[in-house]
Amino acid sequence: MDYDYHYMEEIGPDRICEQIPVTLEPAIYGACIRIPQPYRKYIKDDEIWFVGNGAHQTLNIYSWDEWAALEKRLVRATSKDNRKFRHVVRFFVSGIAESIIHDGRLYIPDHLLERAGIEKVGILLAVRENDGIRFVLTNAGGLYASDDRQMSGE
């Protein structure tokens, strides 16, 4: 089922590859999600990815290269005296966690899941970035369709 989310408009609908319902599997210090088969070509086992806060109760999931490129852009942007922008940068960077992919699973710490309000079921958005891909994870019940009805999460 395809939904028209306000957040998807902010990302840019042309950059979103797919919306995939995912079930969170319990792990020792949080949960993990399985990266869907079509996107496994972008990941390698024991590779480090970064998981952090996103807008609208989402989690952004970046590859090492994508995170490094974002860090460079943020450093350049915060070198100017702009207090409001620095506050936004702090929000996105605070709580960033390294996550290792193992057997096609990405591990996500509890504190990030709680902050984003993600419990058992989520929606994984695959987003084209430069030459790679990034993922956005959100609570299946937390996104609103364009007609403002809450999605069921089933």
mmCIF file of C-alpha atoms in Angstrom:
data_model
loop_
_atom_site.group_PDB
_atom_site.id
_atom_site.type_symbol
_atom_site.label_atom_id
_atom_site.label_comp_id
_atom_site.label_asym_id
_atom_site.label_seq_id
_atom_site.Cartn_x
_atom_site.Cartn_y
_atom_site.Cartn_z
ATOM 1 C CA MET A 1 0.000 0.000 0.000
ATOM 2 C CA ASP A 2 1.417 3.405 -0.954
ATOM 3 C CA TYR A 3 0.887 6.418 1.327
ATOM 4 C CA ASP A 4 1.386 10.106 0.650
ATOM 5 C CA TYR A 5 3.164 11.416 3.752
ATOM 6 C CA HIS A 6 3.913 15.045 4.541
ATOM 7 C CA TYR A 7 7.421 13.989 5.575
ATOM 8 C CA MET A 8 7.962 12.268 2.248
ATOM 9 C CA GLU A 9 7.271 15.584 0.529
ATOM 10 C CA GLU A 10 10.064 17.157 2.597
ATOM 11 C CA ILE A 11 12.539 14.441 1.555
ATOM 12 C CA GLY A 12 11.453 14.686 -2.053
ATOM 13 C CA PRO A 13 9.220 11.959 -3.507
ATOM 14 C CA ASP A 14 11.629 11.451 -6.419
ATOM 15 C CA ARG A 15 14.371 10.358 -3.971
ATOM 16 C CA ILE A 16 12.290 7.761 -2.131
ATOM 17 C CA CYS A 17 12.851 4.312 -3.590
ATOM 18 C CA GLU A 18 10.396 2.356 -1.491
ATOM 19 C CA GLN A 19 8.405 2.199 1.760
ATOM 20 C CA ILE A 20 8.849 -1.120 3.529
ATOM 21 C CA PRO A 21 6.942 -2.289 6.618
ATOM 22 C CA VAL A 22 9.417 -3.768 9.116
ATOM 23 C CA THR A 23 9.059 -5.618 12.402
ATOM 24 C CA LEU A 24 11.550 -4.819 15.141
ATOM 25 C CA GLU A 25 13.228 -7.886 16.586
ATOM 26 C CA PRO A 26 14.335 -7.693 20.236
ATOM 27 C CA ALA A 27 18.075 -7.432 20.821
ATOM 28 C CA ILE A 28 20.212 -7.066 23.944
ATOM 29 C CA TYR A 29 20.406 -3.251 24.003
ATOM 30 C CA GLY A 30 17.518 -2.313 21.752
ATOM 31 C CA ALA A 31 16.129 -3.922 18.645
ATOM 32 C CA CYS A 32 17.155 -4.779 15.134
ATOM 33 C CA ILE A 33 15.564 -4.595 11.723
ATOM 34 C CA ARG A 34 16.302 -6.715 8.693
ATOM 35 C CA ILE A 35 17.461 -4.745 5.700
ATOM 36 C CA PRO A 36 15.205 -5.848 2.803
ATOM 37 C CA GLN A 37 16.861 -7.977 0.131
ATOM 38 C CA PRO A 38 16.856 -5.387 -2.692
ATOM 39 C CA TYR A 39 18.928 -3.018 -0.510
ATOM 40 C CA ARG A 40 21.470 -5.530 0.753
ATOM 41 C CA LYS A 41 23.731 -4.655 -2.153
ATOM 42 C CA TYR A 42 24.362 -1.354 -0.341
ATOM 43 C CA ILE A 43 25.477 -3.018 2.905
ATOM 44 C CA LYS A 44 28.196 -5.412 4.030
ATOM 45 C CA ASP A 45 28.299 -7.592 7.118
ATOM 46 C CA ASP A 46 30.166 -6.072 10.052
ATOM 47 C CA GLU A 47 29.968 -2.657 8.395
ATOM 48 C CA ILE A 48 29.369 0.378 10.630
ATOM 49 C CA TRP A 49 26.323 2.553 9.950
ATOM 50 C CA PHE A 50 25.115 5.548 11.936
ATOM 51 C CA VAL A 51 21.634 5.873 13.440
ATOM 52 C CA GLY A 52 20.400 9.200 14.740
ATOM 53 C CA ASN A 53 17.473 11.520 15.303
ATOM 54 C CA GLY A 54 15.385 12.638 12.387
ATOM 55 C CA ALA A 55 12.519 15.038 11.888
ATOM 56 C CA HIS A 56 8.942 14.116 12.787
ATOM 57 C CA GLN A 57 9.834 11.243 15.151
ATOM 58 C CA THR A 58 11.995 9.379 12.691
ATOM 59 C CA LEU A 59 15.453 7.856 12.779
ATOM 60 C CA ASN A 60 17.951 8.553 10.021
ATOM 61 C CA ILE A 61 20.255 5.669 9.143
ATOM 62 C CA TYR A 62 23.434 6.602 7.265
ATOM 63 C CA SER A 63 26.264 4.602 5.752
ATOM 64 C CA TRP A 64 29.779 5.585 6.810
ATOM 65 C CA ASP A 65 30.298 7.599 3.593
ATOM 66 C CA GLU A 66 26.932 9.362 3.795
ATOM 67 C CA TRP A 67 27.534 10.302 7.448
ATOM 68 C CA ALA A 68 31.014 11.669 6.652
ATOM 69 C CA ALA A 69 29.582 13.822 3.842
ATOM 70 C CA LEU A 70 26.793 15.107 6.115
ATOM 71 C CA GLU A 71 29.304 15.907 8.865
ATOM 72 C CA LYS A 72 31.355 18.034 6.461
ATOM 73 C CA ARG A 73 28.245 19.971 5.375
ATOM 74 C CA LEU A 74 27.205 20.530 9.009
ATOM 75 C CA VAL A 75 30.664 21.761 10.032
ATOM 76 C CA ARG A 76 30.715 24.257 7.155
ATOM 77 C CA ALA A 77 27.198 25.464 7.954
ATOM 78 C CA THR A 78 27.819 25.866 11.696
ATOM 79 C CA SER A 79 31.042 27.803 11.200
ATOM 80 C CA LYS A 80 28.846 30.860 10.628
ATOM 81 C CA ASP A 81 27.315 32.594 13.627
ATOM 82 C CA ASN A 82 23.804 31.160 13.447
ATOM 83 C CA ARG A 83 22.503 30.074 16.863
ATOM 84 C CA LYS A 84 19.153 28.743 15.633
ATOM 85 C CA PHE A 85 20.825 26.494 13.093
ATOM 86 C CA ARG A 86 23.300 25.244 15.709
ATOM 87 C CA HIS A 87 20.331 24.167 17.844
ATOM 88 C CA VAL A 88 18.954 22.134 14.936
ATOM 89 C CA VAL A 89 22.372 20.557 14.300
ATOM 90 C CA ARG A 90 22.678 19.604 17.984
ATOM 91 C CA PHE A 91 19.308 17.866 17.813
ATOM 92 C CA PHE A 92 20.281 15.766 14.796
ATOM 93 C CA VAL A 93 23.771 14.948 16.075
ATOM 94 C CA SER A 94 22.811 14.265 19.703
ATOM 95 C CA GLY A 95 22.290 10.626 20.358
ATOM 96 C CA ILE A 96 23.950 9.499 17.137
ATOM 97 C CA ALA A 97 24.950 5.886 17.540
ATOM 98 C CA GLU A 98 27.189 3.570 15.601
ATOM 99 C CA SER A 99 25.465 0.397 14.557
ATOM 100 C CA ILE A 100 27.025 -2.716 13.087
ATOM 101 C CA ILE A 101 25.203 -4.667 10.433
ATOM 102 C CA HIS A 102 25.343 -8.405 11.019
ATOM 103 C CA ASP A 103 23.538 -11.045 8.919
ATOM 104 C CA GLY A 104 21.596 -8.294 7.138
ATOM 105 C CA ARG A 105 20.304 -6.891 10.438
ATOM 106 C CA LEU A 106 20.840 -3.368 11.690
ATOM 107 C CA TYR A 107 20.885 -2.866 15.459
ATOM 108 C CA ILE A 108 19.209 0.216 16.952
ATOM 109 C CA PRO A 109 19.710 1.332 20.579
ATOM 110 C CA ASP A 110 16.753 1.657 22.973
ATOM 111 C CA HIS A 111 17.219 5.383 23.615
ATOM 112 C CA LEU A 112 16.785 6.222 19.930
ATOM 113 C CA LEU A 113 13.742 3.983 19.539
ATOM 114 C CA GLU A 114 12.130 5.588 22.584
ATOM 115 C CA ARG A 115 12.852 9.126 21.405
ATOM 116 C CA ALA A 116 11.286 8.376 18.009
ATOM 117 C CA GLY A 117 8.335 6.500 19.532
ATOM 118 C CA ILE A 118 9.077 3.318 17.572
ATOM 119 C CA GLU A 119 7.960 0.143 19.317
ATOM 120 C CA LYS A 120 7.250 -3.059 17.381
ATOM 121 C CA VAL A 121 6.367 -2.150 13.815
ATOM 122 C CA GLY A 122 7.876 0.528 11.638
ATOM 123 C CA ILE A 123 8.106 1.809 8.114
ATOM 124 C CA LEU A 124 11.533 1.863 6.508
ATOM 125 C CA LEU A 125 11.988 4.409 3.724
ATOM 126 C CA ALA A 126 14.854 3.826 1.331
ATOM 127 C CA VAL A 127 16.133 7.241 0.197
ATOM 128 C CA ARG A 128 18.590 7.875 -2.650
ATOM 129 C CA GLU A 129 21.587 9.948 -1.499
ATOM 130 C CA ASN A 130 24.398 10.924 -3.862
ATOM 131 C CA ASP A 131 25.819 7.577 -5.051
ATOM 132 C CA GLY A 132 24.364 5.528 -2.203
ATOM 133 C CA ILE A 133 21.318 5.118 -0.079
ATOM 134 C CA ARG A 134 20.146 6.106 3.371
ATOM 135 C CA PHE A 135 17.239 4.769 5.337
ATOM 136 C CA VAL A 136 14.614 6.536 7.419
ATOM 137 C CA LEU A 137 12.788 4.506 10.064
ATOM 138 C CA THR A 138 9.528 5.688 11.573
ATOM 139 C CA ASN A 139 6.774 4.289 13.742
ATOM 140 C CA ALA A 140 4.107 2.812 11.493
ATOM 141 C CA GLY A 141 1.434 4.533 13.588
ATOM 142 C CA GLY A 142 3.218 7.866 13.722
ATOM 143 C CA LEU A 143 3.078 9.009 10.116
ATOM 144 C CA TYR A 144 0.012 10.781 8.842
ATOM 145 C CA ALA A 145 -1.350 10.437 5.380
ATOM 146 C CA SER A 146 -2.116 13.627 3.479
ATOM 147 C CA ASP A 147 -5.774 13.428 4.529
ATOM 148 C CA ASP A 148 -4.581 13.513 8.202
ATOM 149 C CA ARG A 149 -5.806 10.025 9.104
ATOM 150 C CA GLN A 150 -3.369 8.041 11.207
ATOM 151 C CA MET A 151 -1.961 4.911 9.575
ATOM 152 C CA SER A 152 -2.861 1.726 11.399
ATOM 153 C CA GLY A 153 0.592 0.066 11.643
ATOM 154 C CA GLU A 154 -0.781 -3.366 10.855
#
